[in-house]
Structures are given as C-alpha cells and as structure tokens.
PDB file of N, CA and C in Angstrom:
ATOM      1  N   MET X 145      76.656 186.723 -22.003  1.00 80.00           N
ATOM      2  CA  MET X 145      76.990 187.588 -21.008  1.00 80.00           C
ATOM      3  C   MET X 145      78.777 187.800 -21.121  1.00 80.00           C
ATOM      4  N   ALA X 146      79.337 189.359 -21.975  1.00 91.00           N
ATOM      5  CA  ALA X 146      80.550 189.075 -22.109  1.00 91.00           C
ATOM      6  C   ALA X 146      81.722 189.604 -20.709  1.00 91.00           C
ATOM      7  N   ARG X 147      82.284 189.405 -20.847  1.00 92.00           N
ATOM      8  CA  ARG X 147      83.064 190.310 -19.256  1.00 92.00           C
ATOM      9  C   ARG X 147      84.605 191.164 -20.337  1.00 92.00           C
ATOM     10  N   ILE X 148      84.746 192.216 -19.530  1.00 93.00           N
ATOM     11  CA  ILE X 148      85.376 193.717 -19.891  1.00 93.00           C
ATOM     12  C   ILE X 148      86.748 193.581 -19.372  1.00 93.00           C
ATOM     13  N   LYS X 149      87.844 193.573 -19.707  1.00 94.00           N
ATOM     14  CA  LYS X 149      89.146 193.583 -20.131  1.00 94.00           C
ATOM     15  C   LYS X 149      89.609 194.288 -19.409  1.00 94.00           C
ATOM     16  N   PHE X 150      89.666 194.936 -18.757  1.00 94.00           N
ATOM     17  CA  PHE X 150      90.905 196.644 -18.634  1.00 94.00           C
ATOM     18  C   PHE X 150      92.905 196.374 -18.670  1.00 94.00           C
ATOM     19  N   GLU X 151      93.479 196.945 -19.057  1.00 93.00           N
ATOM     20  CA  GLU X 151      94.869 196.938 -18.573  1.00 93.00           C
ATOM     21  C   GLU X 151      95.227 196.529 -17.021  1.00 93.00           C
ATOM     22  N   LYS X 152      96.226 196.619 -16.648  1.00 93.00           N
ATOM     23  CA  LYS X 152      96.469 196.405 -15.282  1.00 93.00           C
ATOM     24  C   LYS X 152      96.400 197.725 -14.743  1.00 93.00           C
ATOM     25  N   GLY X 153      95.518 197.816 -13.838  1.00 92.00           N
ATOM     26  CA  GLY X 153      95.581 198.716 -12.930  1.00 92.00           C
ATOM     27  C   GLY X 153      94.078 199.861 -13.817  1.00 92.00           C
ATOM     28  N   LYS X 154      93.946 199.645 -14.886  1.00 94.00           N
ATOM     29  CA  LYS X 154      92.894 200.347 -15.678  1.00 94.00           C
ATOM     30  C   LYS X 154      91.641 200.131 -14.696  1.00 94.00           C
ATOM     31  N   GLN X 155      90.836 198.881 -14.215  1.00 94.00           N
ATOM     32  CA  GLN X 155      89.967 198.576 -13.478  1.00 94.00           C
ATOM     33  C   GLN X 155      89.633 199.057 -12.495  1.00 94.00           C
ATOM     34  N   ARG X 156      90.148 199.553 -11.805  1.00 94.00           N
ATOM     35  CA  ARG X 156      90.495 200.642 -10.490  1.00 94.00           C
ATOM     36  C   ARG X 156      90.123 201.634 -10.888  1.00 94.00           C
ATOM     37  N   GLU X 157      91.063 202.261 -11.778  1.00 94.00           N
ATOM     38  CA  GLU X 157      91.004 203.662 -12.232  1.00 94.00           C
ATOM     39  C   GLU X 157      89.270 204.136 -12.720  1.00 94.00           C
ATOM     40  N   PHE X 158      88.611 203.254 -13.327  1.00 95.00           N
ATOM     41  CA  PHE X 158      87.525 203.245 -14.064  1.00 95.00           C
ATOM     42  C   PHE X 158      86.169 203.011 -13.134  1.00 95.00           C
ATOM     43  N   PHE X 159      86.824 202.376 -11.713  1.00 94.00           N
ATOM     44  CA  PHE X 159      86.097 202.678 -10.558  1.00 94.00           C
ATOM     45  C   PHE X 159      86.091 203.520  -9.727  1.00 94.00           C
ATOM     46  N   GLU X 160      87.154 203.877  -9.520  1.00 94.00           N
ATOM     47  CA  GLU X 160      87.540 205.694  -9.192  1.00 94.00           C
ATOM     48  C   GLU X 160      86.959 206.654  -9.841  1.00 94.00           C
ATOM     49  N   LYS X 161      86.795 206.737 -11.140  1.00 94.00           N
ATOM     50  CA  LYS X 161      86.115 207.525 -12.232  1.00 94.00           C
ATOM     51  C   LYS X 161      84.780 207.367 -11.512  1.00 94.00           C
ATOM     52  N   VAL X 162      83.888 206.140 -11.469  1.00 93.00           N
ATOM     53  CA  VAL X 162      82.753 205.897 -11.494  1.00 93.00           C
ATOM     54  C   VAL X 162      82.169 206.713 -10.229  1.00 93.00           C
ATOM     55  N   LEU X 163      83.622 206.578  -8.805  1.00 93.00           N
ATOM     56  CA  LEU X 163      82.734 206.738  -7.654  1.00 93.00           C
ATOM     57  C   LEU X 163      82.888 208.382  -7.991  1.00 93.00           C
ATOM     58  N   GLU X 164      84.085 209.186  -8.406  1.00 94.00           N
ATOM     59  CA  GLU X 164      84.064 210.549  -8.137  1.00 94.00           C
ATOM     60  C   GLU X 164      83.262 211.150  -9.053  1.00 94.00           C
ATOM     61  N   SER X 165      82.229 210.539 -10.646  1.00 93.00           N
ATOM     62  CA  SER X 165      81.266 211.060 -10.764  1.00 93.00           C
ATOM     63  C   SER X 165      80.007 211.226 -10.293  1.00 93.00           C
ATOM     64  N   ILE X 166      79.904 210.363  -9.095  1.00 92.00           N
ATOM     65  CA  ILE X 166      78.758 210.723  -8.502  1.00 92.00           C
ATOM     66  C   ILE X 166      78.798 210.688  -7.288  1.00 92.00           C
ATOM     67  N   SER X 167      79.852 211.796  -7.096  1.00 91.00           N
ATOM     68  CA  SER X 167      80.157 211.866  -5.683  1.00 91.00           C
ATOM     69  C   SER X 167      80.371 210.613  -4.782  1.00 91.00           C
ATOM     70  N   CYS X 168      80.717 209.895  -4.488  1.00 90.00           N
ATOM     71  CA  CYS X 168      79.806 208.484  -3.706  1.00 90.00           C
ATOM     72  C   CYS X 168      81.720 208.159  -2.750  1.00 90.00           C
ATOM     73  N   PRO X 169      81.606 208.096  -1.973  1.00 91.00           N
ATOM     74  CA  PRO X 169      83.224 208.390  -0.363  1.00 91.00           C
ATOM     75  C   PRO X 169      83.642 206.947  -0.841  1.00 91.00           C
ATOM     76  N   SER X 170      82.489 205.871  -0.997  1.00 89.00           N
ATOM     77  CA  SER X 170      83.321 204.449  -1.281  1.00 89.00           C
ATOM     78  C   SER X 170      82.225 203.479  -1.640  1.00 89.00           C
ATOM     79  N   LEU X 171      83.096 202.199  -2.089  1.00 89.00           N
ATOM     80  CA  LEU X 171      82.411 201.060  -2.388  1.00 89.00           C
ATOM     81  C   LEU X 171      81.283 200.961  -1.611  1.00 89.00           C
ATOM     82  N   ARG X 172      81.318 200.720  -0.518  1.00 90.00           N
ATOM     83  CA  ARG X 172      79.934 200.182   0.202  1.00 90.00           C
ATOM     84  C   ARG X 172      78.882 201.426  -0.153  1.00 90.00           C
ATOM     85  N   GLU X 173      78.999 202.576   0.266  1.00 90.00           N
ATOM     86  CA  GLU X 173      77.726 204.116  -0.383  1.00 90.00           C
ATOM     87  C   GLU X 173      77.707 203.376  -1.724  1.00 90.00           C
ATOM     88  N   LEU X 174      78.713 202.852  -2.506  1.00 88.00           N
ATOM     89  CA  LEU X 174      77.969 202.322  -4.205  1.00 88.00           C
ATOM     90  C   LEU X 174      76.716 201.452  -4.057  1.00 88.00           C
ATOM     91  N   VAL X 175      77.032 200.446  -2.905  1.00 86.00           N
ATOM     92  CA  VAL X 175      76.248 199.510  -2.732  1.00 86.00           C
ATOM     93  C   VAL X 175      74.439 200.302  -2.400  1.00 86.00           C
ATOM     94  N   ASN X 176      75.106 201.282  -1.777  1.00 87.00           N
ATOM     95  CA  ASN X 176      73.485 201.974  -0.916  1.00 87.00           C
ATOM     96  C   ASN X 176      72.833 202.953  -1.747  1.00 87.00           C
ATOM     97  N   ARG X 177      73.218 202.804  -2.846  1.00 83.00           N
ATOM     98  CA  ARG X 177      72.704 203.632  -4.074  1.00 83.00           C
ATOM     99  C   ARG X 177      72.092 203.156  -5.205  1.00 83.00           C
ATOM    100  N   GLY X 178      71.812 201.313  -4.972  1.00 81.00           N
ATOM    101  CA  GLY X 178      71.657 200.978  -5.684  1.00 81.00           C
ATOM    102  C   GLY X 178      72.036 200.389  -6.891  1.00 81.00           C
ATOM    103  N   VAL X 179      73.276 199.753  -6.638  1.00 86.00           N
ATOM    104  CA  VAL X 179      73.842 199.097  -7.645  1.00 86.00           C
ATOM    105  C   VAL X 179      74.022 197.908  -7.098  1.00 86.00           C
ATOM    106  N   SER X 180      73.459 196.781  -8.275  1.00 83.00           N
ATOM    107  CA  SER X 180      72.675 195.512  -8.117  1.00 83.00           C
ATOM    108  C   SER X 180      73.892 194.424  -8.137  1.00 83.00           C
ATOM    109  N   MET X 181      74.706 194.486  -6.900  1.00 87.00           N
ATOM    110  CA  MET X 181      75.975 193.982  -6.922  1.00 87.00           C
ATOM    111  C   MET X 181      76.122 193.880  -5.124  1.00 87.00           C
ATOM    112  N   ASN X 182      76.812 192.808  -4.553  1.00 90.00           N
ATOM    113  CA  ASN X 182      77.006 193.170  -3.144  1.00 90.00           C
ATOM    114  C   ASN X 182      78.489 193.660  -3.094  1.00 90.00           C
ATOM    115  N   TYR X 183      78.916 194.164  -1.562  1.00 92.00           N
ATOM    116  CA  TYR X 183      79.941 194.910  -1.389  1.00 92.00           C
ATOM    117  C   TYR X 183      81.367 193.936  -1.490  1.00 92.00           C
ATOM    118  N   SER X 184      81.063 192.596  -1.485  1.00 93.00           N
ATOM    119  CA  SER X 184      82.428 191.942  -1.500  1.00 93.00           C
ATOM    120  C   SER X 184      82.891 191.617  -3.589  1.00 93.00           C
ATOM    121  N   GLY X 185      81.498 191.234  -3.387  1.00 92.00           N
ATOM    122  CA  GLY X 185      82.112 191.281  -5.566  1.00 92.00           C
ATOM    123  C   GLY X 185      82.665 192.793  -5.804  1.00 92.00           C
ATOM    124  N   LEU X 186      81.899 193.397  -5.117  1.00 93.00           N
ATOM    125  CA  LEU X 186      82.619 194.855  -6.177  1.00 93.00           C
ATOM    126  C   LEU X 186      83.520 194.992  -6.176  1.00 93.00           C
ATOM    127  N   LYS X 187      83.973 194.492  -3.992  1.00 94.00           N
ATOM    128  CA  LYS X 187      85.862 195.048  -3.996  1.00 94.00           C
ATOM    129  C   LYS X 187      86.679 194.350  -4.318  1.00 94.00           C
ATOM    130  N   ASN X 188      86.131 192.733  -5.096  1.00 94.00           N
ATOM    131  CA  ASN X 188      86.872 191.522  -5.691  1.00 94.00           C
ATOM    132  C   ASN X 188      87.278 192.806  -7.546  1.00 94.00           C
ATOM    133  N   TYR X 189      85.944 193.103  -7.818  1.00 93.00           N
ATOM    134  CA  TYR X 189      85.982 194.049  -9.196  1.00 93.00           C
ATOM    135  C   TYR X 189      87.343 194.956  -8.986  1.00 93.00           C
ATOM    136  N   PHE X 190      87.089 195.808  -7.986  1.00 94.00           N
ATOM    137  CA  PHE X 190      87.552 196.877  -7.796  1.00 94.00           C
ATOM    138  C   PHE X 190      89.283 196.534  -7.762  1.00 94.00           C
ATOM    139  N   CYS X 191      89.332 195.469  -6.992  1.00 95.00           N
ATOM    140  CA  CYS X 191      90.825 195.151  -6.857  1.00 95.00           C
ATOM    141  C   CYS X 191      91.650 194.305  -8.382  1.00 95.00           C
ATOM    142  N   GLU X 192      90.922 193.893  -8.414  1.00 93.00           N
ATOM    143  CA  GLU X 192      91.038 193.487 -10.063  1.00 93.00           C
ATOM    144  C   GLU X 192      91.278 192.461  -9.920  1.00 93.00           C
ATOM    145  N   ARG X 193      90.415 191.307  -8.871  1.00 93.00           N
ATOM    146  CA  ARG X 193      90.814 190.196  -8.822  1.00 93.00           C
ATOM    147  C   ARG X 193      90.378 189.612  -9.941  1.00 93.00           C
ATOM    148  N   ARG X 194      89.031 190.269 -10.044  1.00 91.00           N
ATOM    149  CA  ARG X 194      87.452 189.102 -11.263  1.00 91.00           C
ATOM    150  C   ARG X 194      87.652 190.801 -12.638  1.00 91.00           C
ATOM    151  N   LEU X 195      87.653 189.572 -13.619  1.00 91.00           N
ATOM    152  CA  LEU X 195      87.156 190.809 -14.873  1.00 91.00           C
ATOM    153  C   LEU X 195      85.354 190.694 -14.384  1.00 91.00           C
ATOM    154  N   LEU X 196      85.252 191.836 -14.966  1.00 92.00           N
ATOM    155  CA  LEU X 196      84.113 192.956 -15.003  1.00 92.00           C
ATOM    156  C   LEU X 196      83.084 192.094 -15.981  1.00 92.00           C
ATOM    157  N   SER X 197      81.846 192.192 -15.223  1.00 90.00           N
ATOM    158  CA  SER X 197      80.768 191.847 -16.155  1.00 90.00           C
ATOM    159  C   SER X 197      79.738 192.889 -17.000  1.00 90.00           C
ATOM    160  N   GLU X 198      79.734 192.649 -18.088  1.00 92.00           N
ATOM    161  CA  GLU X 198      79.348 193.546 -19.390  1.00 92.00           C
ATOM    162  C   GLU X 198      78.152 194.587 -18.590  1.00 92.00           C
ATOM    163  N   ASP X 199      77.072 193.746 -17.463  1.00 92.00           N
ATOM    164  CA  ASP X 199      75.942 194.070 -17.308  1.00 92.00           C
ATOM    165  C   ASP X 199      76.409 195.164 -16.123  1.00 92.00           C
ATOM    166  N   LEU X 200      77.021 194.779 -15.467  1.00 93.00           N
ATOM    167  CA  LEU X 200      78.002 195.537 -14.269  1.00 93.00           C
ATOM    168  C   LEU X 200      78.176 196.980 -14.853  1.00 93.00           C
ATOM    169  N   PHE X 201      78.906 196.518 -15.997  1.00 94.00           N
ATOM    170  CA  PHE X 201      80.018 197.795 -16.643  1.00 94.00           C
ATOM    171  C   PHE X 201      79.035 198.603 -17.048  1.00 94.00           C
ATOM    172  N   ASN X 202      77.961 198.625 -18.059  1.00 93.00           N
ATOM    173  CA  ASN X 202      76.743 199.052 -18.348  1.00 93.00           C
ATOM    174  C   ASN X 202      75.550 199.585 -17.204  1.00 93.00           C
ATOM    175  N   GLU X 203      75.495 199.044 -16.589  1.00 92.00           N
ATOM    176  CA  GLU X 203      74.794 199.551 -15.323  1.00 92.00           C
ATOM    177  C   GLU X 203      75.505 201.011 -14.606  1.00 92.00           C
ATOM    178  N   LEU X 204      77.306 200.380 -13.924  1.00 93.00           N
ATOM    179  CA  LEU X 204      78.033 201.563 -13.668  1.00 93.00           C
ATOM    180  C   LEU X 204      78.009 202.596 -14.468  1.00 93.00           C
ATOM    181  N   LEU X 205      78.084 202.422 -15.986  1.00 93.00           N
ATOM    182  CA  LEU X 205      78.455 203.409 -17.183  1.00 93.00           C
ATOM    183  C   LEU X 205      76.721 204.575 -17.068  1.00 93.00           C
ATOM    184  N   HIS X 206      75.815 204.147 -16.876  1.00 92.00           N
ATOM    185  CA  HIS X 206      74.521 204.269 -16.827  1.00 92.00           C
ATOM    186  C   HIS X 206      74.343 205.491 -15.579  1.00 92.00           C
ATOM    187  N   ILE X 207      74.989 204.868 -14.226  1.00 90.00           N
ATOM    188  CA  ILE X 207      74.719 205.633 -13.142  1.00 90.00           C
ATOM    189  C   ILE X 207      75.478 206.659 -12.931  1.00 90.00           C
ATOM    190  N   SER X 208      76.975 206.691 -14.121  1.00 90.00           N
ATOM    191  CA  SER X 208      77.681 207.624 -13.941  1.00 90.00           C
ATOM    192  C   SER X 208      77.931 208.560 -14.277  1.00 90.00           C
ATOM    193  N   GLY X 209      77.331 208.241 -15.478  1.00 92.00           N
ATOM    194  CA  GLY X 209      76.912 209.285 -16.989  1.00 92.00           C
ATOM    195  C   GLY X 209      77.990 208.879 -17.831  1.00 92.00           C
ATOM    196  N   LEU X 210      79.102 208.113 -17.370  1.00 92.00           N
ATOM    197  CA  LEU X 210      80.243 208.287 -18.081  1.00 92.00           C
ATOM    198  C   LEU X 210      80.547 207.602 -19.536  1.00 92.00           C
ATOM    199  N   LYS X 211      80.974 207.917 -20.380  1.00 93.00           N
ATOM    200  CA  LYS X 211      80.999 207.558 -21.867  1.00 93.00           C
ATOM    201  C   LYS X 211      81.816 206.144 -22.420  1.00 93.00           C
ATOM    202  N   ARG X 212      81.222 204.960 -22.716  1.00 90.00           N
ATOM    203  CA  ARG X 212      82.031 203.725 -22.984  1.00 90.00           C
ATOM    204  C   ARG X 212      83.487 204.206 -23.978  1.00 90.00           C
ATOM    205  N   GLU X 213      83.436 205.382 -24.384  1.00 89.00           N
ATOM    206  CA  GLU X 213      84.699 205.726 -25.535  1.00 89.00           C
ATOM    207  C   GLU X 213      85.796 206.206 -25.046  1.00 89.00           C
ATOM    208  N   GLY X 214      85.683 206.428 -23.518  1.00 86.00           N
ATOM    209  CA  GLY X 214      86.619 206.933 -22.612  1.00 86.00           C
ATOM    210  C   GLY X 214      87.254 206.187 -22.241  1.00 86.00           C
ATOM    211  N   PHE X 215      87.347 204.568 -21.907  1.00 90.00           N
ATOM    212  CA  PHE X 215      87.589 203.719 -21.563  1.00 90.00           C
ATOM    213  C   PHE X 215      88.644 202.618 -22.613  1.00 90.00           C
ATOM    214  N   ASP X 216      89.694 202.498 -22.519  1.00 91.00           N
ATOM    215  CA  ASP X 216      90.343 201.479 -23.122  1.00 91.00           C
ATOM    216  C   ASP X 216      89.952 199.765 -22.435  1.00 91.00           C
ATOM    217  N   PHE X 217      89.717 199.521 -23.163  1.00 93.00           N
ATOM    218  CA  PHE X 217      89.012 197.947 -22.930  1.00 93.00           C
ATOM    219  C   PHE X 217      88.814 196.518 -23.857  1.00 93.00           C
ATOM    220  N   GLN X 218      88.932 195.540 -23.595  1.00 93.00           N
ATOM    221  CA  GLN X 218      88.633 194.498 -24.522  1.00 93.00           C
ATOM    222  C   GLN X 218      87.570 193.901 -24.167  1.00 93.00           C
ATOM    223  N   ILE X 219      86.362 193.196 -25.104  1.00 92.00           N
ATOM    224  CA  ILE X 219      85.587 192.487 -24.552  1.00 92.00           C
ATOM    225  C   ILE X 219      85.335 191.008 -24.674  1.00 92.00           C
ATOM    226  N   VAL X 220      85.867 190.548 -23.609  1.00 92.00           N
ATOM    227  CA  VAL X 220      86.167 189.000 -24.355  1.00 92.00           C
ATOM    228  C   VAL X 220      85.128 187.868 -23.465  1.00 92.00           C
ATOM    229  N   ALA X 221      84.906 186.548 -24.022  1.00 87.00           N
ATOM    230  CA  ALA X 221      84.018 185.518 -23.928  1.00 87.00           C
ATOM    231  C   ALA X 221      83.713 185.394 -22.277  1.00 87.00           C
ATOM    232  N   GLU X 222      82.215 185.467 -22.023  1.00 80.00           N
ATOM    233  CA  GLU X 222      81.874 184.718 -20.906  1.00 80.00           C
ATOM    234  C   GLU X 222      82.877 183.672 -20.300  1.00 80.00           C
ATOM    235  N   ASN X 223      83.611 182.563 -21.019  1.00 80.00           N
ATOM    236  CA  ASN X 223      84.133 181.544 -20.641  1.00 80.00           C
ATOM    237  C   ASN X 223      85.998 182.113 -20.611  1.00 80.00           C
ATOM    238  N   TRP X 224      86.076 182.813 -20.870  1.00 76.00           N
ATOM    239  CA  TRP X 224      87.528 183.073 -20.919  1.00 76.00           C
ATOM    240  C   TRP X 224      88.612 182.187 -19.906  1.00 76.00           C
ATOM    241  N   GLY X 225      88.049 182.659 -18.650  1.00 71.00           N
ATOM    242  CA  GLY X 225      89.199 182.245 -17.697  1.00 71.00           C
ATOM    243  C   GLY X 225      89.265 180.408 -17.610  1.00 71.00           C
ATOM    244  N   GLN X 226      87.861 180.073 -18.088  1.00 74.00           N
ATOM    245  CA  GLN X 226      87.137 178.583 -17.776  1.00 74.00           C
ATOM    246  C   GLN X 226      88.389 178.006 -18.984  1.00 74.00           C
ATOM    247  N   VAL X 227      88.547 178.662 -20.238  1.00 65.00           N
ATOM    248  CA  VAL X 227      89.045 178.152 -21.473  1.00 65.00           C
ATOM    249  C   VAL X 227      90.511 178.112 -21.082  1.00 65.00           C
ATOM    250  N   LYS X 228      90.996 179.475 -20.273  1.00 65.00           N
ATOM    251  CA  LYS X 228      92.543 179.162 -20.095  1.00 65.00           C
ATOM    252  C   LYS X 228      93.294 177.827 -19.355  1.00 65.00           C
ATOM    253  N   GLY X 229      92.308 178.093 -17.807  1.00 63.00           N
ATOM    254  CA  GLY X 229      91.928 177.453 -17.083  1.00 63.00           C
ATOM    255  C   GLY X 229      92.946 175.784 -17.627  1.00 63.00           C
ATOM    256  N   GLY X 230      91.648 175.557 -18.537  1.00 65.00           N
ATOM    257  CA  GLY X 230      91.154 173.955 -19.017  1.00 65.00           C
ATOM    258  C   GLY X 230      92.315 173.624 -19.259  1.00 65.00           C
ATOM    259  N   LYS X 231      92.704 174.649 -20.597  1.00 69.00           N
ATOM    260  CA  LYS X 231      94.390 174.390 -21.306  1.00 69.00           C
ATOM    261  C   LYS X 231      95.586 174.053 -20.324  1.00 69.00           C
ATOM    262  N   ILE X 232      95.961 174.990 -19.161  1.00 69.00           N
ATOM    263  CA  ILE X 232      96.762 174.770 -18.991  1.00 69.00           C
ATOM    264  C   ILE X 232      96.818 173.506 -17.320  1.00 69.00           C
ATOM    265  N   SER X 233      95.914 172.941 -17.225  1.00 68.00           N
ATOM    266  CA  SER X 233      95.102 171.776 -16.393  1.00 68.00           C
ATOM    267  C   SER X 233      95.376 170.551 -17.683  1.00 68.00           C
ATOM    268  N   LYS X 234      95.589 170.482 -18.643  1.00 63.00           N
ATOM    269  CA  LYS X 234      95.634 169.666 -19.263  1.00 63.00           C
ATOM    270  C   LYS X 234      96.468 168.958 -19.376  1.00 63.00           C
ATOM    271  N   ARG X 235      97.832 169.721 -19.336  1.00 61.00           N
ATOM    272  CA  ARG X 235      99.771 169.631 -19.357  1.00 61.00           C
ATOM    273  C   ARG X 235      99.931 167.988 -18.517  1.00 61.00           C
TER     274      ARG X 235
END
C-alpha cells in the first residue's frame, strides 16, 4: 500500500473539498457516513501529521465523486518515512 504525499497545506485542502462536495459539516460526521477510519486517524491526516494512505485517498475520492486529476500529489512507497528515519539515526 503506497502513501499519497501532497505539498504543505494541500492535504488539508483535499479534505476540505471532500467535505464540501458531500455537504459534510465535519470530520466526525465523515466517520458517521461510513468512512473506514476512526476520528483520531482522520484528524491526523487532516492536520497533515501523517501521509494519506492510498486506500483512504481512493475511498474519499469515490465517496465525494472528485477526480484524481484535480489534485497535485506524489505517490511514495509505504516505507518512505521509515527509510528517511533510518538514514538519519544511522549517523
């Protein structure tokens, strides 16, 4: 499973567009509408503390009806952060 990497501030913008397109007032309500993620996990993604998983990204696109082409992002390997952290600690 890959990760989706947005530019700074764009991941939050993505979530706001998803919420707007389905007329959802909050992240908590998004959980109630059937997203397969708990609220604290969604909040971490919304605040850009974690990279978005590709499965969740595709699920949110499906629910909202938005197209992938409308967003600027990179697909990185699942272990992207682990590799970076391992190289830093090795010094």
